[in-house]
Amino acid sequence: MRNTLIVAAVVSAMGSMAASAAGGPAATPDRFVFESIDGGQIDLAAFSGRPVLVVNTASQCAFTPQYDALQALYDRYREAGLVVLAVPSDDFAQELDTEDAVKEFCEVNFDLDLPMTEITHVRGPAAHPFFRWLAEDAGFSPRWNFNKVLIGPDGAVVATWGSTVGPTSGRVTREIEALLP
């Protein structure tokens, strides 16, 4: 019985890898779920067919003022379908200690209403499965806070940007606008 379970697990994993290599369903990020800072979950499948900008964030970083631009971007394009997802992370030792502190900081200082996850690992073996997938399948791993990943309506990674590229820069908005109806 144990050998049957092991074989089934290996066959399943190989099928997932083959589907991923072929660009099948396993190759898309819509299979990932994050814990929401507001409670509950953020299921990327709920955003299928829409562009999603995923940004690893931190409250005590020189790039933290980008929260204003992330909210402006969300306000500008949300009616057309854009989702901006903030993923607070302490992987670079610049995040507050608790989700409550992060949520309060963002509400008070930036009036954020965009979706936000709980504090999440974005690098290394403890990284959230989305960020492990991003590193393995798309070859991108955040090098610092406020790295941006644009996922197209079809689930493909469209573009990635580092911390120094502002959320409302032409480089970012041109890519987003090309994906909107």
mmCIF file with all atom_site columns, C-alpha atoms in Angstrom:
data_model
loop_
_atom_site.group_PDB
_atom_site.id
_atom_site.type_symbol
_atom_site.label_atom_id
_atom_site.label_alt_id
_atom_site.label_comp_id
_atom_site.label_asym_id
_atom_site.label_entity_id
_atom_site.label_seq_id
_atom_site.pdbx_PDB_ins_code
_atom_site.Cartn_x
_atom_site.Cartn_y
_atom_site.Cartn_z
_atom_site.occupancy
_atom_site.B_iso_or_equiv
_atom_site.pdbx_formal_charge
_atom_site.auth_seq_id
_atom_site.auth_comp_id
_atom_site.auth_asym_id
_atom_site.auth_atom_id
_atom_site.pdbx_PDB_model_num
ATOM 1   C CA . MET A 1 1   ? 0.000   0.000  0.000   1.00 0.00 ? 1   MET A CA 1
ATOM 2   C CA . ARG A 1 2   ? 2.785   2.415  0.922   1.00 0.00 ? 2   ARG A CA 1
ATOM 3   C CA . ASN A 1 3   ? 4.565   1.839  -2.418  1.00 0.00 ? 3   ASN A CA 1
ATOM 4   C CA . THR A 1 4   ? 1.293   2.499  -4.259  1.00 0.00 ? 4   THR A CA 1
ATOM 5   C CA . LEU A 1 5   ? 0.956   5.850  -2.465  1.00 0.00 ? 5   LEU A CA 1
ATOM 6   C CA . ILE A 1 6   ? 4.558   6.767  -3.265  1.00 0.00 ? 6   ILE A CA 1
ATOM 7   C CA . VAL A 1 7   ? 4.108   5.868  -6.948  1.00 0.00 ? 7   VAL A CA 1
ATOM 8   C CA . ALA A 1 8   ? 0.853   7.862  -7.069  1.00 0.00 ? 8   ALA A CA 1
ATOM 9   C CA . ALA A 1 9   ? 2.605   10.871 -5.550  1.00 0.00 ? 9   ALA A CA 1
ATOM 10  C CA . VAL A 1 10  ? 5.491   10.642 -8.035  1.00 0.00 ? 10  VAL A CA 1
ATOM 11  C CA . VAL A 1 11  ? 3.117   10.261 -10.998 1.00 0.00 ? 11  VAL A CA 1
ATOM 12  C CA . SER A 1 12  ? 1.075   13.234 -9.770  1.00 0.00 ? 12  SER A CA 1
ATOM 13  C CA . ALA A 1 13  ? 4.196   15.371 -9.373  1.00 0.00 ? 13  ALA A CA 1
ATOM 14  C CA . MET A 1 14  ? 5.437   14.370 -12.827 1.00 0.00 ? 14  MET A CA 1
ATOM 15  C CA . GLY A 1 15  ? 2.056   15.253 -14.299 1.00 0.00 ? 15  GLY A CA 1
ATOM 16  C CA . SER A 1 16  ? 2.185   18.664 -12.648 1.00 0.00 ? 16  SER A CA 1
ATOM 17  C CA . MET A 1 17  ? 5.712   19.229 -13.960 1.00 0.00 ? 17  MET A CA 1
ATOM 18  C CA . ALA A 1 18  ? 4.690   18.153 -17.459 1.00 0.00 ? 18  ALA A CA 1
ATOM 19  C CA . ALA A 1 19  ? 1.636   20.416 -17.381 1.00 0.00 ? 19  ALA A CA 1
ATOM 20  C CA . SER A 1 20  ? 3.851   23.236 -16.163 1.00 0.00 ? 20  SER A CA 1
ATOM 21  C CA . ALA A 1 21  ? 6.388   22.667 -18.937 1.00 0.00 ? 21  ALA A CA 1
ATOM 22  C CA . ALA A 1 22  ? 3.592   22.553 -21.485 1.00 0.00 ? 22  ALA A CA 1
ATOM 23  C CA . GLY A 1 23  ? 2.119   25.794 -20.190 1.00 0.00 ? 23  GLY A CA 1
ATOM 24  C CA . GLY A 1 24  ? -0.917  23.985 -18.793 1.00 0.00 ? 24  GLY A CA 1
ATOM 25  C CA . PRO A 1 25  ? -2.912  24.846 -15.703 1.00 0.00 ? 25  PRO A CA 1
ATOM 26  C CA . ALA A 1 26  ? -0.049  24.011 -13.336 1.00 0.00 ? 26  ALA A CA 1
ATOM 27  C CA . ALA A 1 27  ? 1.984   26.831 -14.914 1.00 0.00 ? 27  ALA A CA 1
ATOM 28  C CA . THR A 1 28  ? -0.388  29.576 -13.785 1.00 0.00 ? 28  THR A CA 1
ATOM 29  C CA . PRO A 1 29  ? -0.469  31.402 -10.459 1.00 0.00 ? 29  PRO A CA 1
ATOM 30  C CA . ASP A 1 30  ? -4.230  31.074 -10.026 1.00 0.00 ? 30  ASP A CA 1
ATOM 31  C CA . ARG A 1 31  ? -3.745  27.946 -7.935  1.00 0.00 ? 31  ARG A CA 1
ATOM 32  C CA . PHE A 1 32  ? -2.251  29.922 -5.030  1.00 0.00 ? 32  PHE A CA 1
ATOM 33  C CA . VAL A 1 33  ? -3.993  31.188 -1.922  1.00 0.00 ? 33  VAL A CA 1
ATOM 34  C CA . PHE A 1 34  ? -2.690  33.781 0.541   1.00 0.00 ? 34  PHE A CA 1
ATOM 35  C CA . GLU A 1 35  ? -3.906  34.505 4.044   1.00 0.00 ? 35  GLU A CA 1
ATOM 36  C CA . SER A 1 36  ? -5.531  37.969 4.074   1.00 0.00 ? 36  SER A CA 1
ATOM 37  C CA . ILE A 1 37  ? -4.450  40.610 6.568   1.00 0.00 ? 37  ILE A CA 1
ATOM 38  C CA . ASP A 1 38  ? -8.188  41.228 7.068   1.00 0.00 ? 38  ASP A CA 1
ATOM 39  C CA . GLY A 1 39  ? -8.857  37.568 7.906   1.00 0.00 ? 39  GLY A CA 1
ATOM 40  C CA . GLY A 1 40  ? -9.897  34.864 5.506   1.00 0.00 ? 40  GLY A CA 1
ATOM 41  C CA . GLN A 1 41  ? -8.044  34.132 2.324   1.00 0.00 ? 41  GLN A CA 1
ATOM 42  C CA . ILE A 1 42  ? -7.088  35.751 -0.956  1.00 0.00 ? 42  ILE A CA 1
ATOM 43  C CA . ASP A 1 43  ? -7.448  33.128 -3.673  1.00 0.00 ? 43  ASP A CA 1
ATOM 44  C CA . LEU A 1 44  ? -5.683  34.180 -6.868  1.00 0.00 ? 44  LEU A CA 1
ATOM 45  C CA . ALA A 1 45  ? -8.201  32.064 -8.804  1.00 0.00 ? 45  ALA A CA 1
ATOM 46  C CA . ALA A 1 46  ? -10.781 34.742 -7.961  1.00 0.00 ? 46  ALA A CA 1
ATOM 47  C CA . PHE A 1 47  ? -8.773  37.139 -10.163 1.00 0.00 ? 47  PHE A CA 1
ATOM 48  C CA . SER A 1 48  ? -8.575  34.830 -13.176 1.00 0.00 ? 48  SER A CA 1
ATOM 49  C CA . GLY A 1 49  ? -9.038  36.803 -16.380 1.00 0.00 ? 49  GLY A CA 1
ATOM 50  C CA . ARG A 1 50  ? -7.775  40.011 -14.755 1.00 0.00 ? 50  ARG A CA 1
ATOM 51  C CA . PRO A 1 51  ? -4.290  41.507 -14.553 1.00 0.00 ? 51  PRO A CA 1
ATOM 52  C CA . VAL A 1 52  ? -2.763  41.309 -11.075 1.00 0.00 ? 52  VAL A CA 1
ATOM 53  C CA . LEU A 1 53  ? 0.199   43.344 -9.845  1.00 0.00 ? 53  LEU A CA 1
ATOM 54  C CA . VAL A 1 54  ? 1.815   41.527 -6.900  1.00 0.00 ? 54  VAL A CA 1
ATOM 55  C CA . VAL A 1 55  ? 4.183   43.641 -4.805  1.00 0.00 ? 55  VAL A CA 1
ATOM 56  C CA . ASN A 1 56  ? 6.247   42.505 -1.815  1.00 0.00 ? 56  ASN A CA 1
ATOM 57  C CA . THR A 1 57  ? 6.074   45.373 0.657   1.00 0.00 ? 57  THR A CA 1
ATOM 58  C CA . ALA A 1 58  ? 7.533   46.523 3.971   1.00 0.00 ? 58  ALA A CA 1
ATOM 59  C CA . SER A 1 59  ? 6.547   49.299 6.355   1.00 0.00 ? 59  SER A CA 1
ATOM 60  C CA . GLN A 1 60  ? 10.018  50.484 7.358   1.00 0.00 ? 60  GLN A CA 1
ATOM 61  C CA . CYS A 1 61  ? 11.779  50.699 4.005   1.00 0.00 ? 61  CYS A CA 1
ATOM 62  C CA . ALA A 1 62  ? 13.025  53.668 2.000   1.00 0.00 ? 62  ALA A CA 1
ATOM 63  C CA . PHE A 1 63  ? 10.558  52.539 -0.700  1.00 0.00 ? 63  PHE A CA 1
ATOM 64  C CA . THR A 1 64  ? 7.543   52.475 1.666   1.00 0.00 ? 64  THR A CA 1
ATOM 65  C CA . PRO A 1 65  ? 6.202   55.750 0.179   1.00 0.00 ? 65  PRO A CA 1
ATOM 66  C CA . GLN A 1 66  ? 5.406   53.650 -2.919  1.00 0.00 ? 66  GLN A CA 1
ATOM 67  C CA . TYR A 1 67  ? 2.267   52.608 -1.038  1.00 0.00 ? 67  TYR A CA 1
ATOM 68  C CA . ASP A 1 68  ? 0.769   55.948 -2.161  1.00 0.00 ? 68  ASP A CA 1
ATOM 69  C CA . ALA A 1 69  ? 1.508   55.120 -5.785  1.00 0.00 ? 69  ALA A CA 1
ATOM 70  C CA . LEU A 1 70  ? 0.211   51.554 -5.417  1.00 0.00 ? 70  LEU A CA 1
ATOM 71  C CA . GLN A 1 71  ? -3.082  52.902 -4.089  1.00 0.00 ? 71  GLN A CA 1
ATOM 72  C CA . ALA A 1 72  ? -3.214  55.514 -6.882  1.00 0.00 ? 72  ALA A CA 1
ATOM 73  C CA . LEU A 1 73  ? -2.599  52.789 -9.461  1.00 0.00 ? 73  LEU A CA 1
ATOM 74  C CA . TYR A 1 74  ? -5.328  50.635 -7.941  1.00 0.00 ? 74  TYR A CA 1
ATOM 75  C CA . ASP A 1 75  ? -7.753  53.574 -7.855  1.00 0.00 ? 75  ASP A CA 1
ATOM 76  C CA . ARG A 1 76  ? -6.972  54.452 -11.462 1.00 0.00 ? 76  ARG A CA 1
ATOM 77  C CA . TYR A 1 77  ? -7.415  50.967 -12.965 1.00 0.00 ? 77  TYR A CA 1
ATOM 78  C CA . ARG A 1 78  ? -9.532  48.902 -10.571 1.00 0.00 ? 78  ARG A CA 1
ATOM 79  C CA . GLU A 1 79  ? -12.792 49.590 -12.435 1.00 0.00 ? 79  GLU A CA 1
ATOM 80  C CA . ALA A 1 80  ? -11.110 48.290 -15.597 1.00 0.00 ? 80  ALA A CA 1
ATOM 81  C CA . GLY A 1 81  ? -10.116 45.105 -13.766 1.00 0.00 ? 81  GLY A CA 1
ATOM 82  C CA . LEU A 1 82  ? -6.636  45.590 -12.287 1.00 0.00 ? 82  LEU A CA 1
ATOM 83  C CA . VAL A 1 83  ? -5.928  43.988 -8.932  1.00 0.00 ? 83  VAL A CA 1
ATOM 84  C CA . VAL A 1 84  ? -2.991  45.277 -6.865  1.00 0.00 ? 84  VAL A CA 1
ATOM 85  C CA . LEU A 1 85  ? -1.963  42.800 -4.187  1.00 0.00 ? 85  LEU A CA 1
ATOM 86  C CA . ALA A 1 86  ? 0.403   43.948 -1.427  1.00 0.00 ? 86  ALA A CA 1
ATOM 87  C CA . VAL A 1 87  ? 2.396   41.175 0.232   1.00 0.00 ? 87  VAL A CA 1
ATOM 88  C CA . PRO A 1 88  ? 4.070   42.466 3.408   1.00 0.00 ? 88  PRO A CA 1
ATOM 89  C CA . SER A 1 89  ? 7.289   40.604 4.151   1.00 0.00 ? 89  SER A CA 1
ATOM 90  C CA . ASP A 1 90  ? 9.993   40.791 6.774   1.00 0.00 ? 90  ASP A CA 1
ATOM 91  C CA . ASP A 1 91  ? 12.492  38.859 4.657   1.00 0.00 ? 91  ASP A CA 1
ATOM 92  C CA . PHE A 1 92  ? 14.620  42.014 4.458   1.00 0.00 ? 92  PHE A CA 1
ATOM 93  C CA . ALA A 1 93  ? 14.099  42.886 8.156   1.00 0.00 ? 93  ALA A CA 1
ATOM 94  C CA . GLN A 1 94  ? 12.018  46.000 7.480   1.00 0.00 ? 94  GLN A CA 1
ATOM 95  C CA . GLU A 1 95  ? 8.471   44.989 8.372   1.00 0.00 ? 95  GLU A CA 1
ATOM 96  C CA . LEU A 1 96  ? 6.556   45.656 11.567  1.00 0.00 ? 96  LEU A CA 1
ATOM 97  C CA . ASP A 1 97  ? 6.100   42.787 14.021  1.00 0.00 ? 97  ASP A CA 1
ATOM 98  C CA . THR A 1 98  ? 2.413   41.985 13.580  1.00 0.00 ? 98  THR A CA 1
ATOM 99  C CA . GLU A 1 99  ? -0.309  42.025 10.943  1.00 0.00 ? 99  GLU A CA 1
ATOM 100 C CA . ASP A 1 100 ? -2.348  44.400 13.117  1.00 0.00 ? 100 ASP A CA 1
ATOM 101 C CA . ALA A 1 101 ? 0.566   46.859 13.217  1.00 0.00 ? 101 ALA A CA 1
ATOM 102 C CA . VAL A 1 102 ? 1.049   46.618 9.433   1.00 0.00 ? 102 VAL A CA 1
ATOM 103 C CA . LYS A 1 103 ? -2.654  47.078 8.743   1.00 0.00 ? 103 LYS A CA 1
ATOM 104 C CA . GLU A 1 104 ? -2.919  50.093 11.055  1.00 0.00 ? 104 GLU A CA 1
ATOM 105 C CA . PHE A 1 105 ? 0.261   51.648 9.642   1.00 0.00 ? 105 PHE A CA 1
ATOM 106 C CA . CYS A 1 106 ? -1.021  51.318 6.066   1.00 0.00 ? 106 CYS A CA 1
ATOM 107 C CA . GLU A 1 107 ? -4.503  52.601 6.847   1.00 0.00 ? 107 GLU A CA 1
ATOM 108 C CA . VAL A 1 108 ? -3.296  55.587 8.886   1.00 0.00 ? 108 VAL A CA 1
ATOM 109 C CA . ASN A 1 109 ? -0.388  56.642 6.673   1.00 0.00 ? 109 ASN A CA 1
ATOM 110 C CA . PHE A 1 110 ? -1.569  55.643 3.203   1.00 0.00 ? 110 PHE A CA 1
ATOM 111 C CA . ASP A 1 111 ? -5.350  55.082 3.431   1.00 0.00 ? 111 ASP A CA 1
ATOM 112 C CA . LEU A 1 112 ? -4.889  51.726 1.682   1.00 0.00 ? 112 LEU A CA 1
ATOM 113 C CA . ASP A 1 113 ? -7.896  49.697 0.614   1.00 0.00 ? 113 ASP A CA 1
ATOM 114 C CA . LEU A 1 114 ? -6.160  47.402 -1.838  1.00 0.00 ? 114 LEU A CA 1
ATOM 115 C CA . PRO A 1 115 ? -5.960  43.681 -1.001  1.00 0.00 ? 115 PRO A CA 1
ATOM 116 C CA . MET A 1 116 ? -3.131  42.798 1.383   1.00 0.00 ? 116 MET A CA 1
ATOM 117 C CA . THR A 1 117 ? -1.834  39.499 2.678   1.00 0.00 ? 117 THR A CA 1
ATOM 118 C CA . GLU A 1 118 ? -0.530  38.605 6.090   1.00 0.00 ? 118 GLU A CA 1
ATOM 119 C CA . ILE A 1 119 ? 3.224   39.001 6.620   1.00 0.00 ? 119 ILE A CA 1
ATOM 120 C CA . THR A 1 120 ? 4.625   36.447 4.171   1.00 0.00 ? 120 THR A CA 1
ATOM 121 C CA . HIS A 1 121 ? 8.009   35.015 3.253   1.00 0.00 ? 121 HIS A CA 1
ATOM 122 C CA . VAL A 1 122 ? 8.926   35.849 -0.348  1.00 0.00 ? 122 VAL A CA 1
ATOM 123 C CA . ARG A 1 123 ? 12.407  34.301 -0.600  1.00 0.00 ? 123 ARG A CA 1
ATOM 124 C CA . GLY A 1 124 ? 14.171  31.069 0.208   1.00 0.00 ? 124 GLY A CA 1
ATOM 125 C CA . PRO A 1 125 ? 12.848  27.710 1.340   1.00 0.00 ? 125 PRO A CA 1
ATOM 126 C CA . ALA A 1 126 ? 10.201  29.293 3.604   1.00 0.00 ? 126 ALA A CA 1
ATOM 127 C CA . ALA A 1 127 ? 8.808   31.417 0.744   1.00 0.00 ? 127 ALA A CA 1
ATOM 128 C CA . HIS A 1 128 ? 5.099   31.268 0.053   1.00 0.00 ? 128 HIS A CA 1
ATOM 129 C CA . PRO A 1 129 ? 4.348   28.755 -2.751  1.00 0.00 ? 129 PRO A CA 1
ATOM 130 C CA . PHE A 1 130 ? 3.509   31.635 -5.143  1.00 0.00 ? 130 PHE A CA 1
ATOM 131 C CA . PHE A 1 131 ? 6.984   33.119 -4.724  1.00 0.00 ? 131 PHE A CA 1
ATOM 132 C CA . ARG A 1 132 ? 8.630   29.679 -4.989  1.00 0.00 ? 132 ARG A CA 1
ATOM 133 C CA . TRP A 1 133 ? 6.698   29.149 -8.242  1.00 0.00 ? 133 TRP A CA 1
ATOM 134 C CA . LEU A 1 134 ? 7.751   32.603 -9.419  1.00 0.00 ? 134 LEU A CA 1
ATOM 135 C CA . ALA A 1 135 ? 11.428  31.821 -8.740  1.00 0.00 ? 135 ALA A CA 1
ATOM 136 C CA . GLU A 1 136 ? 11.325  28.340 -10.258 1.00 0.00 ? 136 GLU A CA 1
ATOM 137 C CA . ASP A 1 137 ? 9.027   28.843 -13.250 1.00 0.00 ? 137 ASP A CA 1
ATOM 138 C CA . ALA A 1 138 ? 9.508   32.518 -14.078 1.00 0.00 ? 138 ALA A CA 1
ATOM 139 C CA . GLY A 1 139 ? 13.073  32.980 -12.834 1.00 0.00 ? 139 GLY A CA 1
ATOM 140 C CA . PHE A 1 140 ? 12.185  35.955 -10.635 1.00 0.00 ? 140 PHE A CA 1
ATOM 141 C CA . SER A 1 141 ? 12.750  36.344 -6.917  1.00 0.00 ? 141 SER A CA 1
ATOM 142 C CA . PRO A 1 142 ? 12.421  39.636 -5.027  1.00 0.00 ? 142 PRO A CA 1
ATOM 143 C CA . ARG A 1 143 ? 15.826  41.129 -4.326  1.00 0.00 ? 143 ARG A CA 1
ATOM 144 C CA . TRP A 1 144 ? 14.419  43.763 -1.999  1.00 0.00 ? 144 TRP A CA 1
ATOM 145 C CA . ASN A 1 145 ? 11.120  45.235 -0.864  1.00 0.00 ? 145 ASN A CA 1
ATOM 146 C CA . PHE A 1 146 ? 8.671   46.677 -3.395  1.00 0.00 ? 146 PHE A CA 1
ATOM 147 C CA . ASN A 1 147 ? 9.568   44.375 -6.280  1.00 0.00 ? 147 ASN A CA 1
ATOM 148 C CA . LYS A 1 148 ? 6.635   44.158 -8.672  1.00 0.00 ? 148 LYS A CA 1
ATOM 149 C CA . VAL A 1 149 ? 5.287   41.239 -10.707 1.00 0.00 ? 149 VAL A CA 1
ATOM 150 C CA . LEU A 1 150 ? 2.562   41.740 -13.294 1.00 0.00 ? 150 LEU A CA 1
ATOM 151 C CA . ILE A 1 151 ? 0.471   38.654 -13.977 1.00 0.00 ? 151 ILE A CA 1
ATOM 152 C CA . GLY A 1 152 ? -1.645  38.808 -17.134 1.00 0.00 ? 152 GLY A CA 1
ATOM 153 C CA . PRO A 1 153 ? -5.298  37.788 -17.418 1.00 0.00 ? 153 PRO A CA 1
ATOM 154 C CA . ASP A 1 154 ? -4.128  34.428 -18.778 1.00 0.00 ? 154 ASP A CA 1
ATOM 155 C CA . GLY A 1 155 ? -1.975  33.778 -15.705 1.00 0.00 ? 155 GLY A CA 1
ATOM 156 C CA . ALA A 1 156 ? 1.356   34.372 -17.430 1.00 0.00 ? 156 ALA A CA 1
ATOM 157 C CA . VAL A 1 157 ? 4.047   36.579 -15.927 1.00 0.00 ? 157 VAL A CA 1
ATOM 158 C CA . VAL A 1 158 ? 4.006   39.667 -18.156 1.00 0.00 ? 158 VAL A CA 1
ATOM 159 C CA . ALA A 1 159 ? 6.747   41.747 -16.528 1.00 0.00 ? 159 ALA A CA 1
ATOM 160 C CA . THR A 1 160 ? 8.764   42.202 -13.358 1.00 0.00 ? 160 THR A CA 1
ATOM 161 C CA . TRP A 1 161 ? 10.328  45.329 -11.913 1.00 0.00 ? 161 TRP A CA 1
ATOM 162 C CA . GLY A 1 162 ? 12.678  46.075 -9.052  1.00 0.00 ? 162 GLY A CA 1
ATOM 163 C CA . SER A 1 163 ? 12.195  48.462 -6.187  1.00 0.00 ? 163 SER A CA 1
ATOM 164 C CA . THR A 1 164 ? 13.385  51.562 -8.017  1.00 0.00 ? 164 THR A CA 1
ATOM 165 C CA . VAL A 1 165 ? 10.648  51.384 -10.671 1.00 0.00 ? 165 VAL A CA 1
ATOM 166 C CA . GLY A 1 166 ? 7.667   53.296 -9.333  1.00 0.00 ? 166 GLY A CA 1
ATOM 167 C CA . PRO A 1 167 ? 4.206   51.731 -9.546  1.00 0.00 ? 167 PRO A CA 1
ATOM 168 C CA . THR A 1 168 ? 2.838   54.607 -11.657 1.00 0.00 ? 168 THR A CA 1
ATOM 169 C CA . SER A 1 169 ? 5.846   54.902 -13.952 1.00 0.00 ? 169 SER A CA 1
ATOM 170 C CA . GLY A 1 170 ? 5.218   54.670 -17.678 1.00 0.00 ? 170 GLY A CA 1
ATOM 171 C CA . ARG A 1 171 ? 7.031   51.331 -17.782 1.00 0.00 ? 171 ARG A CA 1
ATOM 172 C CA . VAL A 1 172 ? 4.439   49.835 -15.459 1.00 0.00 ? 172 VAL A CA 1
ATOM 173 C CA . THR A 1 173 ? 1.298   51.619 -16.667 1.00 0.00 ? 173 THR A CA 1
ATOM 174 C CA . ARG A 1 174 ? 1.990   50.819 -20.340 1.00 0.00 ? 174 ARG A CA 1
ATOM 175 C CA . GLU A 1 175 ? 2.127   47.106 -19.531 1.00 0.00 ? 175 GLU A CA 1
ATOM 176 C CA . ILE A 1 176 ? -1.033  47.311 -17.415 1.00 0.00 ? 176 ILE A CA 1
ATOM 177 C CA . GLU A 1 177 ? -2.982  49.314 -19.999 1.00 0.00 ? 177 GLU A CA 1
ATOM 178 C CA . ALA A 1 178 ? -2.099  46.760 -22.689 1.00 0.00 ? 178 ALA A CA 1
ATOM 179 C CA . LEU A 1 179 ? -3.865  44.099 -20.597 1.00 0.00 ? 179 LEU A CA 1
ATOM 180 C CA . LEU A 1 180 ? -7.063  46.011 -19.852 1.00 0.00 ? 180 LEU A CA 1
ATOM 181 C CA . PRO A 1 181 ? -10.205 45.892 -22.009 1.00 0.00 ? 181 PRO A CA 1
#
